[in-house]
Structures are given as C-alpha cells and as structure tokens.
XYZ file of C-alpha atoms in Angstrom:
750
model
C -8.515 27.244 20.284
C -6.593 26.754 17.058
C -3.666 28.843 18.302
C -3.140 26.724 21.409
C -3.157 23.326 19.681
C 0.277 23.635 18.075
C 2.155 24.598 21.292
C 0.322 21.869 23.184
C 1.333 19.146 20.718
C 4.956 20.318 20.725
C 5.013 20.361 24.522
C 3.508 16.870 24.391
C 6.491 15.637 22.379
C 9.018 17.373 24.667
C 7.302 16.010 27.734
C 7.561 12.415 26.519
C 11.316 12.898 26.114
C 11.457 14.187 29.675
C 9.536 11.158 30.902
C 11.985 8.889 29.060
C 14.935 10.604 30.741
C 13.297 10.371 34.149
C 12.564 6.679 33.589
C 16.207 6.002 32.638
C 17.395 7.713 35.853
C 15.073 5.588 37.948
C 16.365 2.419 36.310
C 19.958 3.430 36.988
C 19.246 3.905 40.696
C 17.378 0.625 41.113
C 19.183 -2.046 39.128
C 17.648 -4.873 41.138
C 14.137 -3.741 40.196
C 14.646 -3.932 36.449
C 11.949 -5.827 34.561
C 12.212 -6.881 30.944
C 9.646 -4.998 28.856
C 8.692 -6.163 25.396
C 9.513 -3.700 22.615
C 6.269 -2.167 21.377
C 7.669 -0.267 18.383
C 10.825 -1.182 16.473
C 12.517 -0.992 13.095
C 13.394 -4.083 11.084
C 15.312 -4.260 7.818
C 12.496 -3.107 5.527
C 9.622 -2.224 7.858
C 8.423 -0.690 11.122
C 6.846 -3.157 13.557
C 4.233 -2.118 16.106
C 3.641 -4.927 18.630
C 0.096 -4.039 19.606
C -0.326 -7.149 21.757
C 2.014 -5.400 24.229
C 0.215 -2.039 23.888
C -2.596 -0.757 26.153
C -4.390 0.768 23.148
C -5.649 -2.581 21.852
C -8.344 -3.462 24.368
C -11.831 -2.631 23.128
C -10.686 -1.049 19.885
C -11.563 -1.989 16.349
C -8.786 -2.723 13.897
C -9.480 0.531 12.057
C -9.235 2.581 15.265
C -6.009 0.806 16.152
C -4.480 1.488 12.738
C -5.269 5.200 13.064
C -3.194 5.242 16.264
C -0.281 3.318 14.781
C 2.880 5.397 14.262
C 3.224 6.753 10.687
C -0.459 6.027 9.885
C -3.363 8.453 9.667
C -6.891 8.892 8.375
C -8.244 12.313 7.440
C -11.696 11.121 6.384
C -12.312 8.107 8.675
C -12.598 5.961 5.533
C -9.111 5.552 4.108
C -5.687 5.063 5.679
C -2.484 6.760 4.598
C 1.178 6.268 5.438
C 3.215 9.406 6.081
C 4.849 10.465 2.806
C 2.812 8.024 0.679
C -0.216 8.436 -1.566
C -2.083 5.358 -0.379
C -1.852 2.439 2.002
C -2.436 -1.096 0.719
C -3.733 -3.457 3.426
C -2.197 -6.911 3.848
C -3.199 -9.532 6.425
C -0.628 -12.139 7.412
C 1.471 -11.174 4.404
C -1.459 -11.476 1.962
C -3.108 -8.554 0.208
C -6.728 -8.242 1.291
C -9.043 -9.452 -1.437
C -11.670 -6.717 -0.946
C -12.687 -3.468 -2.545
C -12.146 -0.235 -0.612
C -15.665 0.083 0.842
C -15.963 -3.460 2.149
C -12.374 -3.350 3.429
C -13.142 -0.274 5.535
C -16.160 -2.019 7.051
C -14.131 -5.157 7.657
C -11.472 -3.208 9.564
C -14.104 -1.331 11.574
C -15.763 -4.593 12.616
C -12.683 -6.669 13.471
C -11.695 -6.610 17.173
C -8.163 -5.315 17.742
C -7.628 -8.067 20.322
C -7.154 -10.490 17.413
C -4.005 -8.666 16.287
C -0.469 -9.567 17.324
C 1.395 -6.799 15.499
C 1.190 -4.280 12.670
C 3.948 -3.864 10.101
C 4.314 -0.581 8.207
C 6.337 -1.016 5.003
C 7.065 2.462 3.683
C 9.204 1.210 0.757
C 7.798 -2.159 -0.498
C 10.154 -4.733 -2.033
C 10.047 -6.133 -5.562
C 7.801 -9.043 -4.557
C 4.868 -6.711 -3.822
C 2.408 -5.724 -6.555
C 1.741 -2.118 -5.594
C 1.426 1.062 -7.617
C 3.772 4.057 -7.589
C 4.324 5.481 -4.083
C 1.908 3.152 -2.298
C 3.008 1.810 1.071
C 1.881 -1.398 2.787
C 0.188 -2.048 6.123
C 0.604 -5.719 7.054
C -1.656 -6.907 9.891
C -0.369 -10.012 11.700
C -3.143 -11.916 13.492
C -2.617 -13.920 16.649
C -2.320 -17.680 16.224
C -5.432 -19.306 17.633
C -5.684 -23.046 17.338
C -8.962 -23.981 19.000
C -12.078 -24.973 17.044
C -15.432 -23.295 17.280
C -17.470 -20.306 16.158
C -16.773 -16.634 16.814
C -17.979 -13.385 15.370
C -19.245 -9.900 15.976
C -22.078 -7.558 15.121
C -21.713 -3.806 14.752
C -24.241 -1.016 14.357
C -23.451 2.655 13.857
C -25.312 5.870 13.185
C -23.665 9.077 11.996
C -25.124 12.567 11.928
C -23.523 15.180 9.686
C -25.569 17.289 7.259
C -27.628 14.128 6.741
C -28.043 10.990 8.795
C -26.268 7.750 7.835
C -26.466 4.231 9.233
C -24.361 1.104 8.833
C -24.632 -2.492 10.069
C -22.274 -5.428 9.796
C -22.183 -9.084 10.791
C -19.120 -11.315 10.566
C -18.397 -14.885 11.666
C -15.420 -17.204 11.736
C -15.770 -20.994 12.004
C -13.006 -23.556 12.463
C -13.411 -27.334 12.638
C -10.340 -29.548 12.265
C -8.948 -28.888 8.775
C -11.800 -26.662 7.580
C -12.044 -22.940 8.168
C -14.811 -20.622 6.984
C -15.127 -16.870 7.458
C -17.920 -14.648 6.186
C -19.056 -11.060 6.408
C -22.186 -9.197 5.406
C -22.505 -5.431 5.734
C -24.668 -2.687 4.347
C -25.937 0.794 4.918
C -27.181 4.020 3.436
C -25.950 7.591 3.440
C -26.059 10.869 1.527
C -22.691 12.311 0.601
C -23.140 16.085 0.547
C -20.904 18.996 -0.321
C -21.143 22.729 -0.814
C -19.248 23.664 -3.965
C -17.785 26.922 -5.288
C -15.840 27.280 -8.529
C -14.326 30.560 -9.717
C -12.300 30.935 -12.879
C -11.509 33.415 -15.603
C -9.294 36.336 -16.536
C -9.448 40.127 -16.654
C -11.989 40.084 -19.499
C -14.338 37.301 -18.482
C -14.860 35.251 -15.357
C -17.325 32.706 -14.036
C -18.577 31.942 -10.527
C -20.544 28.740 -9.861
C -21.931 27.978 -6.412
C -24.314 25.338 -5.164
C -25.001 22.091 -3.390
C -24.287 18.504 -4.394
C -26.142 15.604 -2.763
C -25.209 12.026 -3.580
C -27.405 9.338 -1.946
C -25.873 5.875 -1.594
C -27.187 2.486 -0.589
C -24.719 -0.373 -0.407
C -24.497 -4.019 0.519
C -21.603 -6.434 0.293
C -19.472 -9.002 1.977
C -17.042 -11.852 1.543
C -16.793 -15.613 1.954
C -13.451 -17.341 2.536
C -13.071 -21.128 2.667
C -9.729 -22.656 3.658
C -9.062 -26.413 3.755
C -5.887 -28.112 4.927
C -5.190 -30.868 2.393
C -2.124 -32.236 4.192
C 0.267 -31.084 6.897
C 2.135 -29.154 4.216
C -0.548 -27.964 1.804
C -3.695 -25.831 1.866
C -6.395 -24.954 -0.637
C -8.470 -21.783 -0.305
C -11.326 -20.155 -2.191
C -12.485 -16.594 -1.614
C -15.375 -14.564 -2.981
C -15.833 -10.832 -2.483
C -18.860 -8.867 -3.577
C -20.054 -5.285 -3.282
C -23.041 -3.455 -4.771
C -23.796 0.249 -4.646
C -26.854 2.203 -5.742
C -26.825 5.994 -5.987
C -30.060 7.143 -7.575
C -31.263 10.749 -7.737
C -27.891 12.334 -7.103
C -28.265 16.072 -7.700
C -25.962 19.025 -8.344
C -27.656 22.425 -8.479
C -25.218 25.219 -9.376
C -25.956 28.902 -9.897
C -23.635 30.472 -12.496
C -22.649 34.121 -12.821
C -20.715 34.909 -16.021
C -19.164 38.337 -16.553
C -17.807 39.100 -20.026
C -16.589 42.669 -20.632
C -19.010 44.067 -18.008
C -21.949 42.108 -19.429
C -23.337 39.843 -16.692
C -25.506 36.790 -17.395
C -27.004 34.346 -14.929
C -27.950 30.693 -15.339
C -28.702 27.489 -13.474
C -27.026 24.135 -14.128
C -29.059 21.262 -12.757
C -27.579 17.790 -12.881
C -29.349 14.574 -11.969
C -27.360 11.336 -11.911
C -28.387 7.713 -11.385
C -25.529 5.301 -10.696
C -25.269 1.659 -9.770
C -22.189 -0.543 -9.605
C -21.348 -4.194 -8.919
C -17.983 -5.696 -8.009
C -17.415 -9.457 -7.811
C -14.121 -11.289 -7.537
C -13.098 -14.911 -7.048
C -9.679 -16.220 -6.090
C -8.379 -19.802 -5.831
C -5.154 -20.330 -3.867
C -2.878 -23.322 -3.370
C -0.047 -23.207 -0.822
C 2.633 -25.876 -0.389
C 5.261 -25.826 2.368
C 8.428 -27.392 0.979
C 10.615 -27.649 4.099
C 10.758 -27.018 7.845
C 12.526 -23.655 7.452
C 9.441 -21.960 5.997
C 10.041 -22.357 2.272
C 6.800 -22.499 0.317
C 5.096 -22.341 -3.059
C 2.018 -20.172 -3.697
C -0.245 -20.383 -6.774
C -3.218 -18.071 -7.366
C -5.853 -17.830 -10.082
C -8.484 -15.071 -10.043
C -11.404 -13.550 -11.919
C -12.712 -9.997 -11.447
C -15.967 -8.621 -12.856
C -16.812 -4.951 -12.389
C -19.917 -3.196 -13.751
C -20.872 0.432 -13.425
C -23.846 2.163 -15.025
C -24.325 5.936 -15.032
C -27.093 8.021 -16.526
C -26.668 11.815 -16.279
C -29.253 14.455 -17.142
C -27.606 17.896 -17.353
C -29.981 20.820 -17.918
C -29.190 24.519 -18.139
C -31.694 27.319 -17.546
C -31.574 31.069 -17.979
C -31.838 33.060 -14.764
C -31.500 36.536 -13.254
C -29.833 38.196 -10.293
C -32.663 36.935 -8.050
C -31.827 33.336 -9.036
C -35.233 32.730 -10.584
C -35.345 29.795 -13.012
C -36.222 30.844 -16.540
C -36.281 29.229 -19.971
C -34.363 25.997 -20.516
C -31.428 26.682 -22.846
C -29.866 23.238 -23.279
C -29.955 19.629 -22.147
C -27.312 16.913 -22.343
C -28.196 13.276 -21.696
C -25.248 10.963 -21.017
C -25.304 7.177 -20.755
C -21.877 6.124 -19.411
C -21.554 2.385 -18.724
C -18.270 0.706 -17.784
C -17.697 -3.072 -17.878
C -14.393 -4.603 -16.720
C -13.367 -8.250 -16.904
C -10.000 -9.435 -15.611
C -8.324 -12.847 -15.483
C -5.144 -13.112 -13.429
C -2.580 -15.655 -12.362
C 0.313 -15.453 -9.918
C 3.074 -17.848 -8.802
C 5.514 -17.217 -5.940
C 8.247 -19.406 -4.503
C 10.174 -18.588 -1.329
C 13.308 -20.570 -0.478
C 14.842 -20.183 2.972
C 18.366 -21.356 3.834
C 20.008 -22.123 7.159
C 22.553 -19.321 6.755
C 19.817 -16.636 7.162
C 19.400 -16.225 3.405
C 15.950 -16.008 1.809
C 15.449 -16.029 -1.959
C 12.068 -15.270 -3.563
C 11.108 -15.581 -7.214
C 7.767 -15.285 -8.943
C 5.634 -13.893 -11.681
C 2.148 -12.728 -12.516
C -0.071 -12.309 -15.566
C -3.068 -9.985 -15.934
C -5.377 -9.690 -18.920
C -8.078 -7.024 -18.742
C -10.819 -5.926 -21.107
C -12.936 -2.821 -20.512
C -16.051 -2.105 -22.556
C -17.467 1.441 -22.511
C -20.418 1.944 -24.868
C -21.301 5.578 -24.183
C -24.056 7.760 -25.614
C -24.294 11.570 -25.549
C -27.443 13.351 -26.759
C -27.224 17.146 -26.882
C -30.263 19.409 -27.250
C -29.901 23.171 -27.713
C -33.244 24.975 -27.415
C -32.468 27.846 -29.754
C -34.177 29.151 -32.866
C -34.160 26.772 -34.632
C -33.454 24.042 -31.998
C -30.386 21.865 -32.482
C -30.128 18.152 -31.710
C -26.805 16.291 -31.744
C -25.989 12.669 -30.980
C -22.447 11.575 -30.081
C -22.165 7.815 -29.408
C -18.753 6.300 -28.778
C -17.906 2.653 -28.166
C -14.472 2.495 -26.526
C -12.847 -0.903 -25.880
C -9.564 -1.230 -24.026
C -7.496 -4.434 -23.898
C -4.455 -4.708 -21.634
C -1.985 -7.517 -20.916
C 0.668 -7.260 -18.193
C 3.464 -9.764 -17.534
C 5.490 -9.340 -14.354
C 8.558 -11.180 -13.020
C 10.524 -10.576 -9.841
C 13.419 -11.912 -7.780
C 14.657 -10.869 -4.331
C 17.411 -11.976 -1.977
C 17.420 -11.122 1.734
C 20.416 -11.840 3.973
C 21.167 -11.351 7.657
C 24.938 -10.924 7.687
C 25.253 -10.465 11.453
C 23.220 -9.525 14.483
C 23.717 -5.889 13.486
C 23.617 -5.813 9.690
C 21.065 -7.123 7.188
C 20.113 -6.296 3.628
C 17.706 -7.038 0.817
C 18.013 -6.517 -2.939
C 15.604 -7.299 -5.746
C 14.183 -6.311 -9.078
C 10.891 -6.455 -10.928
C 10.473 -6.583 -14.722
C 7.104 -5.704 -16.240
C 5.920 -6.004 -19.839
C 2.752 -4.146 -20.840
C 0.762 -4.411 -24.086
C -2.416 -2.367 -24.492
C -4.823 -1.434 -27.284
C -7.673 1.068 -27.133
C -10.171 1.232 -29.995
C -13.025 3.663 -30.575
C -15.680 3.262 -33.284
C -16.864 6.886 -33.338
C -14.000 8.997 -32.049
C -13.866 12.689 -33.068
C -10.302 12.306 -34.411
C -8.381 9.558 -36.225
C -5.780 9.530 -33.433
C -8.464 8.483 -30.932
C -9.730 5.551 -33.011
C -6.817 3.216 -32.306
C -4.286 3.746 -29.492
C -1.633 1.066 -29.052
C 1.036 1.058 -26.360
C 3.873 -1.382 -25.674
C 6.432 -0.706 -22.956
C 8.794 -2.616 -20.677
C 10.016 -1.516 -17.263
C 12.914 -2.666 -15.092
C 12.283 -1.762 -11.439
C 15.198 -2.298 -8.997
C 14.953 -2.326 -5.198
C 17.423 -2.313 -2.288
C 17.283 -1.893 1.488
C 19.888 -2.108 4.270
C 19.557 -2.038 8.042
C 22.293 -1.489 10.650
C 21.731 -1.784 14.413
C 24.482 0.437 15.826
C 23.736 -0.751 19.379
C 20.738 -1.611 21.555
C 19.420 1.957 21.383
C 20.328 3.173 17.896
C 19.274 1.843 14.504
C 19.729 3.228 10.978
C 18.332 1.979 7.643
C 18.196 2.987 3.971
C 15.813 1.934 1.180
C 15.515 2.574 -2.550
C 12.568 1.574 -4.714
C 11.223 2.193 -8.213
C 7.591 1.703 -9.220
C 5.063 2.305 -11.988
C 1.661 3.961 -11.741
C -0.874 3.122 -14.425
C -3.988 5.235 -15.061
C -7.346 3.991 -13.850
C -9.563 2.411 -16.471
C -12.007 5.305 -16.193
C -9.287 7.908 -16.853
C -8.503 6.427 -20.275
C -12.153 6.241 -21.362
C -12.529 9.373 -23.586
C -15.742 10.785 -22.082
C -16.705 14.088 -20.500
C -18.345 14.662 -17.134
C -20.230 17.935 -17.549
C -20.670 20.310 -14.619
C -21.919 23.477 -16.346
C -22.156 24.698 -19.939
C -18.529 25.824 -19.939
C -16.940 23.639 -17.250
C -16.322 19.913 -17.542
C -13.786 17.159 -16.885
C -12.291 15.246 -19.812
C -10.823 11.740 -19.669
C -7.849 10.972 -21.882
C -6.958 7.660 -23.604
C -3.452 8.970 -24.326
C -2.478 8.896 -20.629
C 0.541 6.644 -20.145
C 2.012 5.003 -17.060
C 4.191 7.188 -14.858
C 7.376 6.240 -12.998
C 8.377 6.804 -9.375
C 11.801 6.584 -7.682
C 11.914 6.700 -3.903
C 14.737 6.920 -1.348
C 14.308 6.797 2.409
C 16.743 7.100 5.329
C 15.506 6.208 8.811
C 17.075 6.613 12.251
C 15.444 5.144 15.361
C 16.354 5.694 19.018
C 15.250 3.373 21.833
C 12.480 1.968 19.630
C 10.362 4.997 20.531
C 11.794 8.009 18.722
C 12.430 8.151 14.997
C 13.651 10.431 12.229
C 12.688 9.759 8.586
C 14.201 11.544 5.573
C 12.493 10.862 2.250
C 12.969 11.873 -1.384
C 10.569 10.862 -4.179
C 10.840 11.694 -7.875
C 7.789 11.292 -10.132
C 8.206 11.184 -13.912
C 5.195 11.872 -16.169
C 2.936 12.167 -13.139
C -0.772 11.434 -13.810
C -3.167 14.169 -12.698
C -5.978 16.523 -13.744
C -4.908 19.821 -15.307
C -7.182 22.877 -15.772
C -7.023 24.230 -19.345
C -8.739 27.583 -19.570
C -9.451 30.268 -22.139
C -11.022 30.667 -25.567
C -10.639 27.354 -27.471
C -9.063 27.369 -30.928
C -9.525 24.130 -32.886
C -6.736 22.667 -35.104
C -8.489 24.098 -38.202
C -8.339 27.613 -36.717
C -11.963 28.007 -35.592
C -12.179 30.096 -32.415
C -15.021 29.967 -29.885
C -15.836 33.287 -28.223
C -16.694 31.503 -24.967
C -14.309 31.198 -22.038
C -14.134 27.493 -21.109
C -12.574 25.530 -18.266
C -11.635 21.908 -18.951
C -10.110 19.599 -16.351
C -8.019 17.202 -18.454
C -6.624 13.879 -17.185
C -3.074 13.772 -18.495
C 0.631 13.260 -17.807
C 1.874 16.530 -16.379
C 5.652 16.737 -16.273
C 7.758 15.754 -13.289
C 7.518 16.321 -9.560
C 9.774 15.957 -6.526
C 8.747 15.523 -2.896
C 11.226 15.810 -0.024
C 10.268 15.357 3.597
C 11.809 15.186 7.060
C 9.793 13.923 10.008
C 10.478 13.208 13.665
C 8.124 11.201 15.828
C 7.589 9.456 19.118
C 5.429 6.545 20.267
C 5.218 6.119 24.054
C 3.047 4.922 26.915
C 3.260 7.072 30.040
C 2.024 7.081 33.623
C 1.767 3.300 33.932
C 0.071 3.097 30.530
C -2.713 5.498 31.444
C -1.648 7.711 28.547
C -0.515 6.392 25.172
C 0.654 8.973 22.673
C 1.774 8.945 19.058
C 3.214 12.273 17.878
C 4.737 13.218 14.490
C 5.962 16.577 13.227
C 7.734 17.249 9.956
C 8.181 19.369 6.863
C 7.503 18.515 3.220
C 9.029 20.339 0.251
C 7.339 19.993 -3.161
C 8.908 20.915 -6.505
C 6.459 20.925 -9.429
C 7.535 21.141 -13.060
C 4.740 20.751 -15.600
C 3.188 22.547 -18.550
C 0.232 21.828 -20.876
C -1.044 24.052 -23.658
C -2.974 21.696 -25.955
C -6.013 19.558 -25.164
C -4.609 16.076 -25.985
C -8.054 14.715 -26.870
C -9.136 17.421 -29.356
C -5.975 19.306 -30.300
C -7.563 22.586 -29.153
C -5.316 25.427 -28.028
C -6.428 28.291 -25.802
C -6.202 32.061 -26.096
C -6.374 34.494 -23.215
C -8.271 37.809 -23.111
C -5.427 39.463 -25.056
C -5.651 36.974 -27.921
C -2.396 35.213 -26.952
C -2.029 31.439 -26.910
C -1.510 30.313 -23.306
C -0.616 27.130 -21.454
C -1.249 25.953 -17.924
C 2.065 25.814 -16.080
C 3.048 24.815 -12.585
C 6.742 25.357 -11.887
C 6.246 26.327 -8.270
C 7.742 25.133 -5.009
C 6.288 24.949 -1.521
C 7.415 23.974 1.970
C 4.753 22.730 4.372
C 4.500 21.864 8.041
C 2.732 18.609 8.961
C 1.658 17.708 12.512
C -0.211 14.694 13.794
C -0.881 13.475 17.311
C -3.082 10.595 18.525
C -3.706 10.161 22.228
C -5.569 7.504 24.197
C -6.223 8.216 27.867
C -7.406 5.425 30.163
C -9.927 6.890 32.604
C -10.246 4.068 35.151
C -8.283 1.211 36.727
C -10.519 -1.452 35.183
C -9.527 -0.433 31.633
C -13.149 0.050 30.648
C -13.351 3.811 29.951
C -11.135 5.503 27.344
C -10.868 9.051 26.017
C -9.386 9.698 22.569
C -7.920 13.034 21.445
C -6.588 13.128 17.876
C -5.404 16.112 15.857
C -3.728 16.695 12.485
C -2.555 19.813 10.675
C -1.330 20.008 7.076
C 0.093 23.361 6.001
C -0.685 24.857 2.594
C 1.248 23.205 -0.219
C 1.618 23.368 -3.974
C 0.051 20.489 -5.917
C -0.470 20.013 -9.655
C -3.855 21.759 -9.593
C -2.659 24.800 -7.640
C -2.089 25.825 -4.030
C -4.153 23.787 -1.585
C -4.739 25.715 1.618
C -4.089 24.320 5.085
C -6.233 21.498 6.483
C -6.698 20.403 10.074
C -9.062 18.378 12.210
C -9.613 17.815 15.923
C -11.383 14.505 16.643
C -12.631 13.381 20.063
C -13.984 10.027 21.203
C -15.097 8.266 24.333
C -15.433 4.501 24.632
C -16.856 2.091 27.185
C -16.025 -1.629 27.314
C -18.559 -3.811 29.111
C -18.027 -7.569 28.891
C -18.471 -8.428 25.183
C -19.994 -5.044 24.379
C -18.290 -1.844 23.250
C -20.085 1.500 23.190
C -18.367 4.399 21.413
C -19.130 8.038 20.688
C -16.956 9.855 18.117
C -16.885 13.573 17.305
C -15.073 14.334 14.050
C -13.722 17.713 12.915
C -14.910 19.514 16.025
C -13.468 22.847 14.867
C -14.861 22.527 11.316
C -11.455 23.091 9.715
C -11.198 20.104 7.342
C -12.438 21.974 4.260
C -10.645 21.900 0.897
C -9.669 25.151 -0.833
C -7.461 25.298 -3.941
C -6.412 28.451 -5.772
C -4.144 29.076 -8.740
C -3.011 32.303 -10.389
C -1.218 32.038 -13.735
C 1.221 34.594 -15.124
C -0.911 34.737 -18.289
C -3.793 36.263 -16.325
C -5.940 33.147 -15.791
C -7.023 32.148 -12.322
C -8.902 29.213 -10.830
C -10.424 28.671 -7.377
C -12.145 25.604 -5.884
C -13.916 25.369 -2.533
C -15.338 22.026 -1.335
C -17.060 21.593 1.995
C -17.973 17.929 2.432
C -19.460 18.528 5.893
C -16.793 16.507 7.749
C -18.051 17.611 11.170
C -20.068 14.652 12.405
C -21.069 12.640 15.439
C -21.119 8.830 15.353
C -22.606 6.433 17.869
C -21.598 2.786 17.511
C -22.379 -0.476 19.270
C -20.286 -3.639 18.852
C -20.963 -7.106 20.252
C -18.452 -9.965 20.140
C -19.787 -13.495 20.496
C -18.578 -17.084 20.505
C -15.149 -18.569 21.100
C -12.710 -15.685 20.630
C -9.813 -18.169 20.379
C -10.994 -19.570 17.039
C -8.146 -19.846 14.550
C -8.555 -17.312 11.761
C -9.016 -18.420 8.181
C -6.008 -17.637 5.991
C -6.339 -14.350 4.130
C -5.222 -14.962 0.580
C -3.643 -12.455 -1.775
C -5.777 -12.342 -4.893
C -4.072 -12.469 -8.251
C -6.303 -9.607 -9.461
C -5.742 -7.304 -6.483
C -3.392 -4.990 -8.379
C -6.143 -4.470 -10.976
C -8.890 -3.640 -8.461
C -7.375 -0.313 -7.466
C -7.673 0.830 -11.089
C -11.486 0.365 -11.199
C -11.941 3.618 -9.261
C-alpha cells in the first residue's frame, strides 16, 4: 500500500494539469459559452488568498478541517497547523491575532462552521507590523460580513479511540443587538496522552537502553468571552477574556533500564509519577477609531496575562534483574517545580491610507514580564549509610521589551506593487537565583537591540502569470521554561536541563514565488538561522571544572544556542476543483535541503566537560547536510448531487532529514474521513494514520564513538466520531476579534 501512494499522488498532479488543458481547449471552441468564474486561489503582494466562499469544500466543514485543506497548510497531529517551510502558524481573524491559548484555539477552530468564512490568507513572510517569532507564518481568517441581529451558535461533541478513549464537548454562541455584540465559548474534555518510549545511548565501552510506557491523563476546561460595543459610527470599544485550566494528575512513566559497562550488565526500573495543573487567564481592552473614509484607523490595546503551572514529580529508581522483577529501592528524587508568569502589555498602531494607493503604518508595543520559579529538589540515596540532599532554587526572571515599527505599501500600477518596512526591538532582562550552584547562575543580565528590515514586491506579468519576492528578518526568544535552570529527570543517568544562558536567536528569510493561472505555484525559499535555540545531547563521563571525574556514563539534553542552520526548499503545488466540483484536490510536492553547523562540548549550566570511553574530551557536533522529499495531498470527493455526503482522503510524507538532535527518519500518514450534512446537523467519522506510519525515530552517530537513538510512538492511529449542531440566526454579525497586546508573550509560556 505504501509503495502505490507516491505514484498515485504524482499522477493526481499530472491529471489536474491535463484537466486544465482540456478545459482551456473547450473554452477556445465555445467562446459564446464562457462564464466568469471567481478566482478561488490567488497571490497578492505579500500573501496567498484562498477564497473559500467560492469553493465547494466549505459546506459542512469546520474551520479547522477547512484550514487543513487550504493550499500550503497542513496538520500532522490534528491539533496544530503548519505552513509549508515554517515552524509554526499564528492564527489571525479579520487581521487580529486570536487572543487564545493553543488548546482553546484548536477547539474554537474545530467548532466554528466554515460557512462563516469568506477567505483565508496565508502570509508566509509576515511584514514588520506583525509581532511573530522567528520563522512563524500567519493564517488570517476573513469572516463574512453579516449585519443582522440575533443569536447564533453551535454545539459539538466528539469521541476518539486510540490506545485510550477521549471525549470533548464545546458550546459557543454569538449575540448581536444594535451596537452591542457578545460572543462566548465553553469547552472541556478528558484524555490520556500515551506513548511507547525507547532510548538508546552510549559508546563502545558502556551503553544504556531504556524502554517503557508513558501515560499522561488530562482534564481540561476553558473558554472565552468577547464584548464589543460601537461607541460611535467611527469608534469601537472591546473587552475580551480568555481562560484555560488543565489538570494532569497521576501521570506515569515506567522505564526499564539495561546498562552495560565493560561487559557488566545491570538492570533497574525508573518509575516517575507526576501531578500537574495549570491555569491561563488573559484580559485585553481594545479601542479602535476610524479616522477617514479610506480606511485609516487608530488601534490601542492594553492587556494582562496571568499564567500558573504547578508540577510535583516523584522519581524512584529500583534495582532489577533480567526478568524485570522490581527489587530494592536505590534512590528517590522529589521535585516541586512551580512556574508563575505575570505580563502587562500595551500596543498602539496607526494606519494611514492615501488616495494614490499608498498605505503607511506606524506603531509600537511594550511588554513587561516577571516569572517566579521557586523550585525544590530533595534527593534520597538509599545506600549504606543513606544520603539525603536538598537543593532549593528560587529563580526570578524580569524582562522588558520595547518594539517600534513602520511600513509603507504602494500599488504603483495594475501590475506592480511593493511593501517595505522595519522593526526595532529593545530588550532588557535580568535573571536572579538565590541558591544557584555557580556564581554565574546567580545573576544573569542581558541587554540587546535588534533592527529587523522587511521588503516584498509583486509583479503580475499578465492575467495568467504572477511573480513575487519577499525578505524578512525576525527574532526568536526562548520560552520562559527553557531559561528556568531546573532538571527534568527521566532515569538516574538521563535528564533534560534548562539553561538561563540561552539568548535570542535571529532568522533571515527569502522567498520567491511564481503562480500560474491562480492554480499552480512554485515556491523557492531560503532561511538562515543564527544561534538557533534547541536541545543538544551531551554524553559521556562528566568532568567538573575542578577536575573531578564521574565514572558513570550520562546523557544530558541541554537547552542551548547551537550554532547556525540553513534551510532551502523548492515546492510545486496545485489547487483545483474537477468534474463539476465533485473532486477538489490540493497537492504539493517539494524538496528541502538542511545545512547544520553546530558544536557543544561544555555543559553551560555546570561547566562540566565530557570524556569518551578512551578518556578523550568530546563534544556533540552536527555539521551534516540532508535533502528530503516532502509530499502532501488533500482530497475532498462529493458523493451525491445534494452535497450532503463527502469523502476525504489526505496523505503526507516527509522524508528523513537532519535536525539538530540527529537524523529523524521518514514520517507519513494516511487519513480518511466521511461526512454527512443533514439540515443543521453534521455527522463525521475520521480515521487517522490508517497505516500506522506516523511514528518518530531519531538516531545520531558521532565520530567520537557516541551514539543516541530515540523512538516515540504516540499512538496516532485513532478513530473519531463527532456530532455538530448549528442553531439560531446564522446571519448574525460576528463580534470583532481583537489582537491582544500580550499575544506575543503567550507563545513563550509553553
């Protein structure tokens, strides 16, 4: 089955070209029968536009399902959306960044009818006015204008069966009366995130194999409330509140460890129990003033974000034997890892439009954030005599960011348009620790300024051919958790280490796009990352700065800046509706070339160096290149004349490629769905990862003799049954979605 998928998808692309040619011939022979068809997919100066109101895919779909079938967009986990060639996709609605966390946003998109959408804009290279990180792209959802008053809403229920059963329910409503608009959503559910885990690492002298199961139960509830009031014909005031709570008690990780050291084999069990709960609340106040009839306007935002996360981890290690019997407890580590984040933000934007097709935008933002991490580590070693150690650490991080931008966009003619801009950011941060193991960790101060230029140009050669070019520079700051100097312990000798010395990285992106007949496109992209932020595996026998050597082979995953990286890609694609819109297809195929250039030999948090089995100091290096094939096709087949039955066939394939952590092996997934629309009801059945091929494997072999292997099976094969009911007046005008001043901070609470 796997061998036939690739030829089929290629034939699919060729066949759509043949259909296009046949259609053109028919038009040439019957000039009198020509009808004007609205362009469904087209390229504008700085974005791709997918006019879904003119597409047959919209009816009966949710917004999330529709986005997955939008050209250049994909979802490999049915939770997050990605733009081809980008790390992440930031969701905007009507030009405003959604003021929701990732979990509630996914539920919102899965419970919003696609019929409400006019078009979807995919901005692969965002301009200077957008507050996005590094190589993030933007998905801007434009809602239809609906002016009538009344109440509308929907209810959705779903049940998913994978290794465990999961359920989710959501209710949303939208009310409009004269100048007042209110929208609200409440959703919740429970699930158990499970994975089978294998970790292998070592060298010719000693190596470790850890295998086991990880189960992470989750219960969540959240929602949002948006209130929008029209003060005058030219001004609006809006208040939004978003909230999300998650509880994950009794999360377990049971790993069986086999350690071989010079032909001496020992066995042990590592049993981890974790209780986690988190709360996310944000408020945003927005004022909008229209200053003229051309569309000029002033926007002012003020926001507050409060994030709390509490983790308690009980890590116990037991002696064992080849039969995996649990013996005497050898050690126990109790970790209390709270994280408190408070952020105050403000943002001002002014857009001035002129009659000569010139638009000038200026603005600025201010963010002040304080994180408080009062951690406690209690270590018990049950030896003779027993040893008890306590390692508290109170880490406080203060950060202030000032940002200013200006852009100018001009349409010089019907064929040529351009946009230039720049963003200037000033960052001041201070991290303090009252019980750090080294003096360097007790006070970490950083001050840096960044000038980030942007430019894009678009040229319509004729009615059928369009070419555009974009350049952008961005910053990526570490998440607040990455800079909190704590360890997450997996086994006695394997753990992850956060790093307060991580600094912001830089990204420079260039993109050249050619589009033919608003259906076929070619995209060439080059991205350069400087001081890229990632996790690096340091492995060997640790040697402390004072020369003390531990005769235990350790593996530490360190968050750090790891050199530079280049990504180059070329992709061709097609978006077409065939056979009188019975078949709608979206097909992309391309290659990506990665060039990695990084090296790390010293643990930046402790100063430890590592020796290999020969007693030589070694470093982890990744100076490797890889070229990968990427294929994606999404197909919707209408099964009846009444447009009530639909079959979905989606497939993606990502070839093996070199990343910072090693070589990640190929991934693929075949997803099937069938959907029935009946009046205001929609019934859907989805089968994900039918072939069970979406499993992560990473391997790395170093020239110094060290190797590392990771296998993660998150049980992606699943079946989901969902039921959606739309009620009320579906022509109710939507409440304005407001960009929160703290939105850029939210992504860093991960």
